[in-house]
């Protein structure tokens, strides 16, 4: 059973904290993605990676960074969390024909 | 942004009726995919249609693609309460996997 696993289902952090969201896939996919999902806005792409140590900005990269040191792991980093980063964060990995998603991390920044 | 758009934003129907959702996108594509999301969960892949295909079926799902109009539609026939979910189209543009804004479908018993 293929799997994308996100490290936390729910997370509460304080403004200014550094936050790490981890994502691991077991399908040997080269492509991995981080999205945030907010009501009425669909899924917006933050960053993606098509290979180890490679990263590309998506549509809303401001306030975020990523790390891809190993093929199976793609980490999203909020350098200094702010309340407007409260959201659902979704990680995905994909072949050319299908994406597989983690269960999502609902992050609240207070 | 390359984000596509879907309409309607929300759709409410009775069990047994058909549900049609439409998707528009902005770039050339190799394929277009449809996904389903149950409330508060990750997305699940439903069906893929390639750019050289015009229609594809999978069980109660029927997808059409019109590349000249950069649009696609998803039809769910004989809907069930369990079909209640959000539905998204997605395509790859410049290596990005880009999603539409989604349609929230509510099927009432």
mmCIF file of C-alpha atoms in Angstrom:
data_model
loop_
_atom_site.group_PDB
_atom_site.id
_atom_site.type_symbol
_atom_site.label_atom_id
_atom_site.label_comp_id
_atom_site.label_asym_id
_atom_site.label_seq_id
_atom_site.Cartn_x
_atom_site.Cartn_y
_atom_site.Cartn_z
ATOM 1 C CA UNK A 1 0.000 0.000 0.000
ATOM 2 C CA UNK A 2 1.625 3.210 -1.166
ATOM 3 C CA UNK A 3 1.945 5.884 1.414
ATOM 4 C CA UNK A 4 2.728 9.535 2.005
ATOM 5 C CA UNK A 5 3.078 10.317 5.674
ATOM 6 C CA UNK A 6 3.020 13.732 7.281
ATOM 7 C CA UNK A 7 4.562 13.980 10.694
ATOM 8 C CA UNK A 8 1.677 15.694 12.480
ATOM 9 C CA UNK A 9 -2.077 15.782 12.016
ATOM 10 C CA UNK A 10 -2.613 18.850 14.188
ATOM 11 C CA UNK A 11 -0.069 21.428 15.321
ATOM 12 C CA UNK A 12 -0.320 24.592 17.412
ATOM 13 C CA UNK A 13 2.615 26.990 17.397
ATOM 14 C CA UNK A 14 3.286 30.470 18.673
ATOM 15 C CA UNK A 15 3.986 33.501 16.513
ATOM 16 C CA UNK A 16 7.690 33.758 15.765
ATOM 17 C CA UNK A 17 8.459 30.078 16.293
ATOM 18 C CA UNK A 18 10.349 28.071 13.704
ATOM 19 C CA UNK A 19 8.115 25.272 12.466
ATOM 20 C CA UNK A 20 9.073 22.084 10.647
ATOM 21 C CA UNK A 21 6.534 20.033 8.720
ATOM 22 C CA UNK A 22 7.875 16.684 7.597
ATOM 23 C CA UNK A 23 6.685 14.519 4.743
ATOM 24 C CA UNK A 24 7.906 11.046 3.827
ATOM 25 C CA UNK A 25 6.934 8.904 0.818
ATOM 26 C CA UNK A 26 7.715 5.266 0.119
ATOM 27 C CA UNK A 27 7.107 5.179 -3.637
ATOM 28 C CA UNK A 28 10.536 6.310 -4.854
ATOM 29 C CA UNK A 29 8.913 9.306 -6.565
ATOM 30 C CA UNK A 30 11.136 12.083 -7.755
ATOM 31 C CA UNK A 31 8.467 14.792 -7.537
ATOM 32 C CA UNK A 32 7.218 16.101 -4.222
ATOM 33 C CA UNK A 33 5.009 19.076 -3.426
ATOM 34 C CA UNK A 34 3.827 21.222 -0.539
ATOM 35 C CA UNK A 35 0.454 22.958 -0.724
ATOM 36 C CA UNK A 36 -1.616 24.987 1.634
ATOM 37 C CA UNK A 37 -5.371 24.849 1.504
ATOM 38 C CA UNK A 38 -7.630 27.649 2.649
ATOM 39 C CA UNK A 39 -11.406 27.948 2.252
ATOM 40 C CA UNK A 40 -12.389 29.233 -1.176
ATOM 41 C CA UNK A 41 -8.813 29.269 -2.463
ATOM 42 C CA UNK A 42 -8.285 25.631 -3.336
ATOM 43 C CA UNK A 43 -4.795 24.170 -3.120
ATOM 44 C CA UNK A 44 -2.017 26.675 -3.596
ATOM 45 C CA UNK A 45 1.479 25.436 -4.345
ATOM 46 C CA UNK A 46 4.164 26.625 -1.935
ATOM 47 C CA UNK A 47 7.247 24.731 -3.118
ATOM 48 C CA UNK A 48 8.025 21.628 -5.089
ATOM 49 C CA UNK A 49 11.040 19.437 -5.720
ATOM 50 C CA UNK A 50 11.802 17.197 -8.687
ATOM 51 C CA UNK A 51 14.985 15.664 -7.314
ATOM 52 C CA UNK A 52 17.142 15.411 -4.222
ATOM 53 C CA UNK A 53 18.516 18.807 -3.206
ATOM 54 C CA UNK A 54 16.443 20.478 -5.917
ATOM 55 C CA UNK A 55 13.662 22.906 -5.054
ATOM 56 C CA UNK A 56 11.464 25.269 -6.989
ATOM 57 C CA UNK A 57 9.177 28.018 -5.821
ATOM 58 C CA UNK A 58 5.490 27.582 -6.295
ATOM 59 C CA UNK A 59 2.888 30.319 -6.326
ATOM 60 C CA UNK A 60 3.154 31.406 -2.678
ATOM 61 C CA UNK A 61 6.686 30.722 -1.372
ATOM 62 C CA UNK A 62 7.003 33.825 0.806
ATOM 63 C CA UNK A 63 7.599 32.989 4.447
ATOM 64 C CA UNK A 64 8.487 29.368 3.685
ATOM 65 C CA UNK A 65 11.532 27.320 2.806
ATOM 66 C CA UNK A 66 12.025 23.637 2.048
ATOM 67 C CA UNK A 67 14.630 20.918 2.326
ATOM 68 C CA UNK A 68 15.075 17.747 0.256
ATOM 69 C CA UNK A 69 18.180 15.987 1.530
ATOM 70 C CA UNK A 70 16.860 12.493 0.779
ATOM 71 C CA UNK A 71 14.578 11.343 -1.995
ATOM 72 C CA UNK A 72 11.879 10.106 0.336
ATOM 73 C CA UNK A 73 11.696 13.179 2.582
ATOM 74 C CA UNK A 74 10.524 16.698 1.802
ATOM 75 C CA UNK A 75 10.374 19.183 4.660
ATOM 76 C CA UNK A 76 8.542 22.484 4.809
ATOM 77 C CA UNK A 77 9.959 25.131 7.126
ATOM 78 C CA UNK A 78 8.274 28.212 8.472
ATOM 79 C CA UNK A 79 11.214 30.340 9.565
ATOM 80 C CA UNK A 80 9.123 32.602 11.800
ATOM 81 C CA UNK A 81 5.512 31.522 12.024
ATOM 82 C CA UNK A 82 2.834 34.158 11.657
ATOM 83 C CA UNK A 83 -0.907 34.011 12.224
ATOM 84 C CA UNK A 84 -1.596 34.285 8.480
ATOM 85 C CA UNK A 85 0.155 30.933 8.066
ATOM 86 C CA UNK A 86 -2.619 29.216 9.962
ATOM 87 C CA UNK A 87 -3.862 26.725 7.386
ATOM 88 C CA UNK A 88 -4.116 23.109 6.266
ATOM 89 C CA UNK A 89 -0.828 21.939 4.769
ATOM 90 C CA UNK A 90 -0.815 19.072 2.302
ATOM 91 C CA UNK A 91 2.194 17.163 1.048
ATOM 92 C CA UNK A 92 2.111 15.109 -2.149
ATOM 93 C CA UNK A 93 4.442 12.963 -4.184
ATOM 94 C CA UNK A 94 3.769 12.051 -7.778
ATOM 95 C CA UNK A 95 4.598 9.968 -10.762
ATOM 96 C CA UNK A 96 3.788 11.424 -14.180
ATOM 97 C CA UNK A 97 0.215 10.280 -13.959
ATOM 98 C CA UNK A 98 -0.919 10.374 -10.366
ATOM 99 C CA UNK A 99 -0.252 12.235 -7.139
ATOM 100 C CA UNK A 100 -0.521 10.698 -3.702
ATOM 101 C CA UNK A 101 -1.295 12.869 -0.718
ATOM 102 C CA UNK A 102 -0.574 12.757 2.957
ATOM 103 C CA UNK A 103 -3.413 13.154 5.429
ATOM 104 C CA UNK A 104 -2.658 16.843 5.939
ATOM 105 C CA UNK A 105 -1.390 18.924 8.849
ATOM 106 C CA UNK A 106 -3.721 21.496 10.308
ATOM 107 C CA UNK A 107 -1.426 24.202 11.652
ATOM 108 C CA UNK A 108 -2.672 26.904 13.981
ATOM 109 C CA UNK A 109 -0.384 29.830 14.785
ATOM 110 C CA UNK A 110 -1.410 31.759 17.876
ATOM 111 C CA UNK B 1 -0.752 31.974 -11.083
ATOM 112 C CA UNK B 2 -1.537 28.965 -13.244
ATOM 113 C CA UNK B 3 -4.291 27.843 -10.918
ATOM 114 C CA UNK B 4 -7.308 26.611 -12.770
ATOM 115 C CA UNK B 5 -10.883 27.332 -11.929
ATOM 116 C CA UNK B 6 -13.818 25.074 -11.342
ATOM 117 C CA UNK B 7 -17.491 25.685 -11.384
ATOM 118 C CA UNK B 8 -19.770 25.536 -9.725
ATOM 119 C CA UNK B 9 -18.059 26.274 -6.435
ATOM 120 C CA UNK B 10 -20.765 24.290 -4.691
ATOM 121 C CA UNK B 11 -23.388 21.837 -5.878
ATOM 122 C CA UNK B 12 -26.253 20.333 -3.913
ATOM 123 C CA UNK B 13 -28.264 17.427 -5.351
ATOM 124 C CA UNK B 14 -30.422 14.472 -4.289
ATOM 125 C CA UNK B 15 -29.295 10.870 -4.298
ATOM 126 C CA UNK B 16 -29.775 9.284 -7.700
ATOM 127 C CA UNK B 17 -29.247 12.521 -9.617
ATOM 128 C CA UNK B 18 -26.215 13.231 -11.784
ATOM 129 C CA UNK B 19 -23.570 15.766 -10.780
ATOM 130 C CA UNK B 20 -21.509 17.699 -13.321
ATOM 131 C CA UNK B 21 -18.457 19.746 -12.448
ATOM 132 C CA UNK B 22 -16.411 21.833 -14.862
ATOM 133 C CA UNK B 23 -12.764 22.778 -14.852
ATOM 134 C CA UNK B 24 -10.788 25.316 -16.864
ATOM 135 C CA UNK B 25 -7.014 25.558 -17.051
ATOM 136 C CA UNK B 26 -4.522 27.961 -18.564
ATOM 137 C CA UNK B 27 -1.579 26.054 -20.056
ATOM 138 C CA UNK B 28 -0.953 23.252 -22.527
ATOM 139 C CA UNK B 29 -1.234 19.859 -20.871
ATOM 140 C CA UNK B 30 -0.185 16.249 -21.326
ATOM 141 C CA UNK B 31 -2.974 15.008 -19.138
ATOM 142 C CA UNK B 32 -5.614 16.238 -16.746
ATOM 143 C CA UNK B 33 -6.459 14.540 -13.494
ATOM 144 C CA UNK B 34 -9.429 14.624 -11.146
ATOM 145 C CA UNK B 35 -9.200 14.178 -7.393
ATOM 146 C CA UNK B 36 -11.614 13.829 -4.535
ATOM 147 C CA UNK B 37 -11.182 15.166 -1.001
ATOM 148 C CA UNK B 38 -13.274 14.125 1.949
ATOM 149 C CA UNK B 39 -13.619 16.760 4.625
ATOM 150 C CA UNK B 40 -10.311 17.588 6.309
ATOM 151 C CA UNK B 41 -8.354 14.865 4.531
ATOM 152 C CA UNK B 42 -5.801 14.512 1.785
ATOM 153 C CA UNK B 43 -6.817 14.160 -1.852
ATOM 154 C CA UNK B 44 -7.375 10.858 -3.615
ATOM 155 C CA UNK B 45 -6.806 10.340 -7.331
ATOM 156 C CA UNK B 46 -9.958 9.439 -9.287
ATOM 157 C CA UNK B 47 -9.183 9.438 -12.985
ATOM 158 C CA UNK B 48 -6.733 10.718 -15.576
ATOM 159 C CA UNK B 49 -7.495 11.752 -19.144
ATOM 160 C CA UNK B 50 -4.698 12.269 -21.647
ATOM 161 C CA UNK B 51 -4.546 15.241 -23.974
ATOM 162 C CA UNK B 52 -5.289 13.060 -27.010
ATOM 163 C CA UNK B 53 -8.435 11.645 -25.414
ATOM 164 C CA UNK B 54 -11.825 13.304 -25.507
ATOM 165 C CA UNK B 55 -13.746 11.138 -23.082
ATOM 166 C CA UNK B 56 -12.998 8.541 -20.463
ATOM 167 C CA UNK B 57 -15.137 6.400 -18.178
ATOM 168 C CA UNK B 58 -14.473 4.738 -14.850
ATOM 169 C CA UNK B 59 -17.443 3.179 -13.090
ATOM 170 C CA UNK B 60 -19.940 5.986 -12.431
ATOM 171 C CA UNK B 61 -17.420 8.635 -13.483
ATOM 172 C CA UNK B 62 -17.259 10.178 -16.918
ATOM 173 C CA UNK B 63 -14.621 12.745 -17.814
ATOM 174 C CA UNK B 64 -14.460 14.832 -20.957
ATOM 175 C CA UNK B 65 -11.631 17.004 -22.199
ATOM 176 C CA UNK B 66 -11.690 19.823 -24.735
ATOM 177 C CA UNK B 67 -8.130 21.021 -25.272
ATOM 178 C CA UNK B 68 -9.229 23.737 -27.696
ATOM 179 C CA UNK B 69 -11.246 25.336 -24.908
ATOM 180 C CA UNK B 70 -8.834 24.304 -22.161
ATOM 181 C CA UNK B 71 -11.664 22.768 -20.227
ATOM 182 C CA UNK B 72 -12.754 19.468 -18.720
ATOM 183 C CA UNK B 73 -15.855 18.147 -17.043
ATOM 184 C CA UNK B 74 -16.484 15.422 -14.494
ATOM 185 C CA UNK B 75 -19.851 13.708 -14.435
ATOM 186 C CA UNK B 76 -20.876 11.492 -11.550
ATOM 187 C CA UNK B 77 -23.924 9.451 -12.445
ATOM 188 C CA UNK B 78 -26.514 8.069 -10.030
ATOM 189 C CA UNK B 79 -24.941 9.930 -7.126
ATOM 190 C CA UNK B 80 -24.893 8.570 -3.597
ATOM 191 C CA UNK B 81 -24.629 10.278 -0.214
ATOM 192 C CA UNK B 82 -21.108 8.838 0.019
ATOM 193 C CA UNK B 83 -20.109 10.958 -3.004
ATOM 194 C CA UNK B 84 -20.331 14.035 -0.790
ATOM 195 C CA UNK B 85 -16.851 15.565 -0.992
ATOM 196 C CA UNK B 86 -14.828 18.255 -2.740
ATOM 197 C CA UNK B 87 -13.605 17.534 -6.247
ATOM 198 C CA UNK B 88 -10.546 19.069 -7.861
ATOM 199 C CA UNK B 89 -9.015 18.965 -11.293
ATOM 200 C CA UNK B 90 -5.245 19.113 -11.671
ATOM 201 C CA UNK B 91 -2.677 19.364 -14.415
ATOM 202 C CA UNK B 92 1.086 19.608 -14.751
ATOM 203 C CA UNK B 93 2.362 22.965 -15.940
ATOM 204 C CA UNK B 94 6.124 23.716 -16.033
ATOM 205 C CA UNK B 95 6.710 20.702 -13.738
ATOM 206 C CA UNK B 96 4.242 22.080 -11.214
ATOM 207 C CA UNK B 97 1.185 20.037 -10.308
ATOM 208 C CA UNK B 98 -1.501 22.715 -10.310
ATOM 209 C CA UNK B 99 -4.976 22.310 -8.855
ATOM 210 C CA UNK B 100 -8.210 24.079 -9.529
ATOM 211 C CA UNK B 101 -10.227 25.788 -6.833
ATOM 212 C CA UNK B 102 -12.542 22.822 -6.382
ATOM 213 C CA UNK B 103 -16.255 22.044 -6.343
ATOM 214 C CA UNK B 104 -17.978 21.104 -3.084
ATOM 215 C CA UNK B 105 -20.585 18.450 -3.781
ATOM 216 C CA UNK B 106 -23.352 17.669 -1.293
ATOM 217 C CA UNK B 107 -25.550 14.667 -2.017
ATOM 218 C CA UNK B 108 -28.606 14.441 0.189
ATOM 219 C CA UNK B 109 -30.386 11.154 0.890
#
